[in-house]
């Protein structure tokens, strides 16, 4: 039996989801690895980086560490799973892991978009995997679809709802007359919102995600300063009522579209018809709409935030790397 040893960085909403899924689905994952590779393999968490090793996380304290060097210098650890979020120290940790020849899985849209693609380039140079399916649209396998399923296509446009928190808030305002503040509070309680929800409501989170999709679809990581970004704080009750009177709805739409001089990327609340495919994607759900030449139009929908849906995507990346080890 081969043991694929991994380290988790962070044990918050997503980190604990990953830990739980890896424990609960241990046998199923091993069985699937065997079916795919003909080899008996098991995925094991060897270390978890946390800030406070005295805190009770409900895990064996022996696997907790607050010292990243213990992970980076451990030759048995082959995959580092970065779930701290934010730019630093997450970016530095990922670069160090790649430098040490370890494969990296992350859900960190901010670090990827802010790096402008350099972390991925570094991984390519070092010959290790850098996978980030969970960074965009939670559980939806949109990155795999763009990278694998649509290889025979030229993508013309990607648009969608790719922030669960703002979709949850707008849905509650539109469908249940809730106030912005109470809907945001509930989204935070449910674990959808970022540590600093400004990133969600001002559109930074969606901007990072559409930048990543743009890089994948058009091979151009847009300069974040060139992305037209408007958050949802300015959406008033009167905007909601007006949209309702027009039999429309308001959705927070991110889009990247090929144009003559490059790619036009924007994130903003838009009034759309109730008949639009994205109109009934409510709550923390995300949906990504892809327009391309051969396949035509595709819409992918699923949970865009939350512990288990996001962790499900992270585990799929860990599995894909484990398959090759
Ligand atoms: N805060 C993010 C959202 C989490 O609400 O979509 C998932 O990236």
Coordinates of C-alpha atoms and ligand atoms in Angstrom, one line a residue:
X1 CA 0.0 0.0 0.0
X2 CA 1.4 3.4 -1.0
X3 CA 0.7 6.3 1.3
X4 CA 0.3 9.7 -0.3
X5 CA 1.2 12.1 2.5
X6 CA -0.2 15.6 2.4
X7 CA -0.1 18.7 4.6
X8 CA -3.0 21.1 5.1
X9 CA -2.3 24.8 5.6
X10 CA -5.2 26.1 7.6
X11 CA -8.1 24.4 9.4
X12 CA -10.9 26.9 8.9
X13 CA -14.1 26.5 7.0
X14 CA -12.6 24.8 3.9
X15 CA -9.7 23.1 5.7
X16 CA -12.0 21.3 8.2
X17 CA -14.2 20.3 5.3
X18 CA -11.2 18.8 3.5
X19 CA -10.1 17.0 6.6
X20 CA -13.6 15.6 7.2
X21 CA -14.1 14.4 3.6
X22 CA -10.7 12.8 3.5
X23 CA -11.5 10.9 6.6
X24 CA -15.1 9.9 5.7
X25 CA -14.2 9.0 2.1
X26 CA -10.9 7.4 2.8
X27 CA -11.8 3.9 1.6
X28 CA -13.8 5.2 -1.4
X29 CA -10.9 7.4 -2.5
X30 CA -8.5 4.4 -2.1
X31 CA -10.8 2.2 -4.1
X32 CA -11.1 4.8 -6.9
X33 CA -7.3 5.3 -6.9
X34 CA -6.9 1.5 -7.3
X35 CA -9.4 1.4 -10.1
X36 CA -7.7 4.2 -12.0
X37 CA -4.0 3.2 -11.4
X38 CA -4.0 -0.5 -10.5
X39 CA -2.1 0.5 -7.4
X40 CA -3.2 0.4 -3.8
X41 CA -2.9 4.0 -2.4
X42 CA -4.2 5.8 0.6
X43 CA -4.2 9.6 1.1
X44 CA -3.1 10.6 4.6
X45 CA -2.9 14.0 6.3
X46 CA 0.6 14.1 7.9
X47 CA 0.6 17.7 9.2
X48 CA -1.8 20.6 9.6
X49 CA -0.5 24.1 9.9
X50 CA -2.5 26.2 12.4
X51 CA -1.8 29.4 14.2
X52 CA -2.5 28.0 17.7
X53 CA -1.5 24.4 18.3
X54 CA -3.1 24.4 21.8
X55 CA -6.5 25.0 20.4
X56 CA -8.8 22.0 20.3
X57 CA -9.6 21.4 16.6
X58 CA -10.9 17.9 17.3
X59 CA -7.9 16.3 15.7
X60 CA -4.9 14.5 17.0
X61 CA -2.6 17.3 18.4
X62 CA 0.5 15.4 17.1
X63 CA -0.3 16.4 13.5
X64 CA -0.8 20.1 14.3
X65 CA 2.1 22.5 13.8
X66 CA 2.6 26.2 13.8
X67 CA 6.0 25.9 12.1
X68 CA 5.9 25.8 8.3
X69 CA 9.5 24.5 8.2
X70 CA 8.3 21.2 9.6
X71 CA 6.2 20.8 6.5
X72 CA 8.5 22.2 3.9
X73 CA 11.5 20.2 5.2
X74 CA 9.6 16.9 5.4
X75 CA 10.5 14.8 2.4
X76 CA 7.5 12.5 3.0
X77 CA 5.0 15.3 2.4
X78 CA 4.3 15.3 -1.4
X79 CA 1.3 17.6 -1.6
X80 CA 0.8 20.9 0.2
X81 CA -2.9 22.1 0.3
X82 CA -3.0 25.8 1.0
X83 CA -6.3 26.8 2.6
X84 CA -5.3 29.9 4.6
X85 CA -6.6 32.4 2.0
X86 CA -5.4 35.9 1.4
X87 CA -2.3 37.0 -0.4
X88 CA 0.4 36.6 2.3
X89 CA 1.8 34.4 3.8
X90 CA -0.2 32.0 1.5
X91 CA 1.6 33.0 -1.7
X92 CA 5.0 32.7 0.0
X93 CA 4.1 29.3 1.4
X94 CA 3.0 28.0 -2.0
X95 CA 6.1 29.2 -3.7
X96 CA 8.3 27.6 -1.0
X97 CA 6.4 24.3 -1.4
X98 CA 6.9 24.4 -5.2
X99 CA 10.6 25.3 -4.7
X100 CA 10.9 22.2 -2.4
X101 CA 9.4 20.0 -5.2
X102 CA 6.0 19.6 -3.7
X103 CA 2.7 19.6 -5.5
X104 CA 0.3 22.4 -4.5
X105 CA -3.5 22.5 -4.3
X106 CA -5.2 25.7 -3.4
X107 CA -8.6 27.5 -3.2
X108 CA -6.9 30.9 -3.0
X109 CA -8.3 33.0 -5.9
X110 CA -6.7 36.2 -4.5
X111 CA -3.2 34.8 -4.4
X112 CA -3.5 33.3 -7.9
X113 CA -5.0 36.4 -9.5
X114 CA -2.6 38.8 -7.7
X115 CA 0.4 36.7 -8.8
X116 CA -0.6 37.3 -12.4
X117 CA 0.1 33.6 -13.2
X118 CA 3.6 33.5 -11.7
X119 CA 2.9 30.7 -9.2
X120 CA 1.7 28.5 -11.9
X121 CA 4.7 29.3 -14.1
X122 CA 7.0 28.4 -11.2
X123 CA 5.2 25.1 -10.8
X124 CA 5.6 24.4 -14.5
X125 CA 9.3 25.1 -14.3
X126 CA 9.8 22.8 -11.3
X127 CA 7.7 20.1 -12.9
X128 CA 5.1 19.9 -10.1
X129 CA 1.4 20.2 -10.2
X130 CA -0.4 23.4 -9.2
X131 CA -4.2 22.8 -9.0
X132 CA -6.9 25.3 -8.0
X133 CA -10.3 24.0 -9.0
X134 CA -11.8 25.2 -5.8
X135 CA -10.7 28.8 -6.3
X136 CA -13.5 29.6 -8.8
X137 CA -17.2 28.8 -8.3
X138 CA -16.7 26.4 -5.4
X139 CA -17.8 22.9 -6.2
X140 CA -18.4 23.6 -10.0
X141 CA -15.7 21.9 -12.0
X142 CA -15.4 24.9 -14.4
X143 CA -11.6 24.8 -14.6
X144 CA -11.6 21.2 -15.7
X145 CA -14.3 21.9 -18.2
X146 CA -12.3 24.8 -19.7
X147 CA -8.9 23.0 -19.6
X148 CA -10.1 19.6 -20.7
X149 CA -13.6 19.3 -22.0
X150 CA -13.5 22.4 -24.2
X151 CA -10.0 21.9 -25.7
X152 CA -11.6 21.7 -29.2
X153 CA -13.1 25.1 -28.9
X154 CA -12.4 28.7 -29.0
X155 CA -14.1 30.4 -26.1
X156 CA -15.8 33.7 -26.9
X157 CA -17.3 34.7 -23.6
X158 CA -17.6 33.6 -20.0
X159 CA -20.2 35.1 -17.8
X160 CA -21.7 34.1 -14.6
X161 CA -22.6 34.4 -10.9
X162 CA -19.3 33.5 -9.2
X163 CA -19.7 34.9 -5.7
X164 CA -22.0 33.0 -3.4
X165 CA -22.3 35.7 -0.7
X166 CA -23.5 38.5 -3.0
X167 CA -25.9 36.1 -4.8
X168 CA -27.2 35.1 -1.4
X169 CA -27.7 38.7 -0.3
X170 CA -29.3 39.8 -3.6
X171 CA -31.7 36.7 -3.5
X172 CA -32.8 37.5 0.0
X173 CA -33.3 41.2 -0.8
X174 CA -35.2 40.3 -4.0
X175 CA -37.2 37.3 -2.9
X176 CA -37.7 37.9 0.9
X177 CA -37.5 41.7 1.3
X178 CA -34.6 41.2 3.7
X179 CA -32.2 44.1 4.4
X180 CA -28.7 44.0 3.0
X181 CA -27.2 43.9 6.5
X182 CA -29.3 41.0 7.8
X183 CA -28.7 39.0 4.6
X184 CA -24.9 39.6 4.9
X185 CA -24.9 38.6 8.6
X186 CA -26.6 35.3 7.7
X187 CA -24.2 34.7 4.8
X188 CA -21.3 35.1 7.3
X189 CA -22.9 32.7 9.7
X190 CA -23.3 30.1 7.0
X191 CA -19.6 30.4 6.2
X192 CA -20.0 31.8 2.6
X193 CA -18.4 35.2 3.2
X194 CA -14.7 35.9 3.2
X195 CA -13.0 36.8 6.5
X196 CA -13.4 40.4 5.4
X197 CA -16.8 40.5 3.6
X198 CA -15.7 43.7 1.8
X199 CA -14.0 41.4 -0.7
X200 CA -17.4 39.9 -1.5
X201 CA -19.7 42.9 -1.5
X202 CA -17.3 45.2 -3.3
X203 CA -16.6 42.6 -5.9
X204 CA -12.9 41.9 -5.3
X205 CA -13.6 38.2 -4.8
X206 CA -15.6 37.9 -8.1
X207 CA -12.9 40.0 -9.8
X208 CA -10.1 37.5 -8.8
X209 CA -12.2 34.6 -10.0
X210 CA -13.1 36.1 -13.4
X211 CA -9.4 37.0 -13.9
X212 CA -8.5 33.3 -13.4
X213 CA -11.2 32.2 -15.8
X214 CA -10.0 34.8 -18.3
X215 CA -6.5 33.5 -18.1
X216 CA -7.7 29.9 -18.6
X217 CA -10.1 30.8 -21.5
X218 CA -8.1 33.4 -23.3
X219 CA -4.6 32.9 -22.0
X220 CA -4.5 36.4 -20.7
X221 CA -4.3 37.2 -17.0
X222 CA -6.0 40.6 -17.0
X223 CA -4.4 43.4 -15.1
X224 CA -6.7 43.7 -12.1
X225 CA -6.7 47.5 -12.5
X226 CA -8.3 47.1 -15.9
X227 CA -11.3 45.2 -14.7
X228 CA -14.4 47.3 -14.4
X229 CA -15.6 46.5 -10.9
X230 CA -18.8 47.7 -9.1
X231 CA -19.9 46.1 -5.9
X232 CA -23.4 45.5 -4.6
X233 CA -23.5 48.0 -1.7
X234 CA -25.1 50.6 -4.1
X235 CA -28.0 48.3 -4.8
X236 CA -30.9 50.0 -3.0
X237 CA -34.4 48.8 -2.1
X238 CA -35.7 51.1 -4.8
X239 CA -33.5 49.4 -7.4
X240 CA -34.9 46.0 -6.2
X241 CA -38.5 47.3 -6.4
X242 CA -37.9 48.8 -9.8
X243 CA -36.4 45.5 -11.1
X244 CA -39.4 43.6 -9.6
X245 CA -41.9 46.0 -11.3
X246 CA -40.2 45.4 -14.7
X247 CA -40.5 41.6 -14.0
X248 CA -36.7 41.5 -13.9
X249 CA -34.2 40.6 -11.2
X250 CA -30.7 41.9 -10.1
X251 CA -27.8 39.6 -10.3
X252 CA -24.1 40.2 -9.6
X253 CA -22.5 39.3 -12.9
X254 CA -18.9 38.7 -13.8
X255 CA -18.0 38.6 -17.5
X256 CA -14.9 38.2 -19.7
X257 CA -15.4 38.6 -23.4
X258 CA -13.0 38.5 -26.3
X259 CA -13.0 41.8 -28.2
X260 CA -11.0 43.2 -31.1
X261 CA -8.3 44.7 -28.8
X262 CA -8.1 41.9 -26.2
X263 CA -10.5 40.8 -23.5
X264 CA -13.0 43.0 -21.8
X265 CA -13.6 42.0 -18.2
X266 CA -16.1 43.4 -15.7
X267 CA -17.9 42.6 -12.5
X268 CA -21.1 44.5 -11.6
X269 CA -24.8 44.2 -10.5
X270 CA -27.0 44.0 -13.5
X271 CA -30.8 44.0 -14.0
X272 CA -31.6 41.0 -16.1
X273 CA -34.8 39.5 -17.3
X274 CA -36.5 36.8 -15.3
X275 CA -36.3 34.6 -18.4
X276 CA -32.5 34.8 -18.4
X277 CA -30.8 31.5 -17.6
X278 CA -29.0 33.1 -14.7
X279 CA -32.1 34.7 -13.2
X280 CA -33.2 31.8 -11.1
X281 CA -29.8 30.9 -9.8
X282 CA -30.5 31.8 -6.2
X283 CA -28.9 31.7 -2.7
X284 CA -25.2 30.8 -2.5
X285 CA -25.5 29.0 -5.8
X286 CA -23.1 29.9 -8.6
X287 CA -23.5 29.4 -12.3
X288 CA -21.0 29.9 -15.2
X289 CA -22.1 30.4 -18.7
X290 CA -19.6 29.7 -21.4
X291 CA -20.0 30.6 -25.1
X292 CA -17.7 28.9 -27.5
X293 CA -17.5 28.0 -31.2
X294 CA -18.0 24.3 -31.4
X295 CA -19.7 23.3 -28.2
X296 CA -22.0 26.3 -28.4
X297 CA -23.4 27.4 -25.0
X298 CA -22.8 25.6 -21.7
X299 CA -24.1 26.5 -18.3
X300 CA -22.6 24.9 -15.2
X301 CA -24.4 25.4 -11.9
X302 CA -23.6 24.4 -8.3
X303 CA -22.8 25.5 -4.8
X304 CA -20.3 28.4 -5.1
X305 CA -19.3 28.6 -1.4
X306 CA -19.5 26.7 1.9
X307 CA -17.3 24.2 3.6
X308 CA -18.2 20.9 2.0
X309 CA -18.9 22.0 -1.6
X310 CA -15.5 23.9 -1.7
X311 CA -13.7 21.0 0.0
X312 CA -15.2 18.6 -2.5
X313 CA -13.3 20.5 -5.3
X314 CA -10.1 20.6 -3.2
X315 CA -10.2 16.9 -2.6
X316 CA -10.8 16.3 -6.4
X317 CA -7.5 18.1 -7.0
X318 CA -5.7 16.1 -4.3
X319 CA -7.0 12.9 -5.8
X320 CA -5.9 13.9 -9.3
X321 CA -2.3 14.4 -8.1
X322 CA -2.4 11.3 -6.0
X323 CA -3.3 9.4 -9.1
X324 CA 0.0 10.3 -10.7
X325 CA 2.2 9.6 -7.7
Ligands
LIG1 N1 -16.7 34.3 -0.3 C1 -16.8 33.5 -1.4 C2 -18.2 33.5 -2.0 C3 -16.4 32.1 -1.0 O1 -19.1 34.0 -1.3 O2 -18.3 33.1 -3.1 C4 -16.1 31.1 -2.2 O3 -15.1 31.6 -3.0

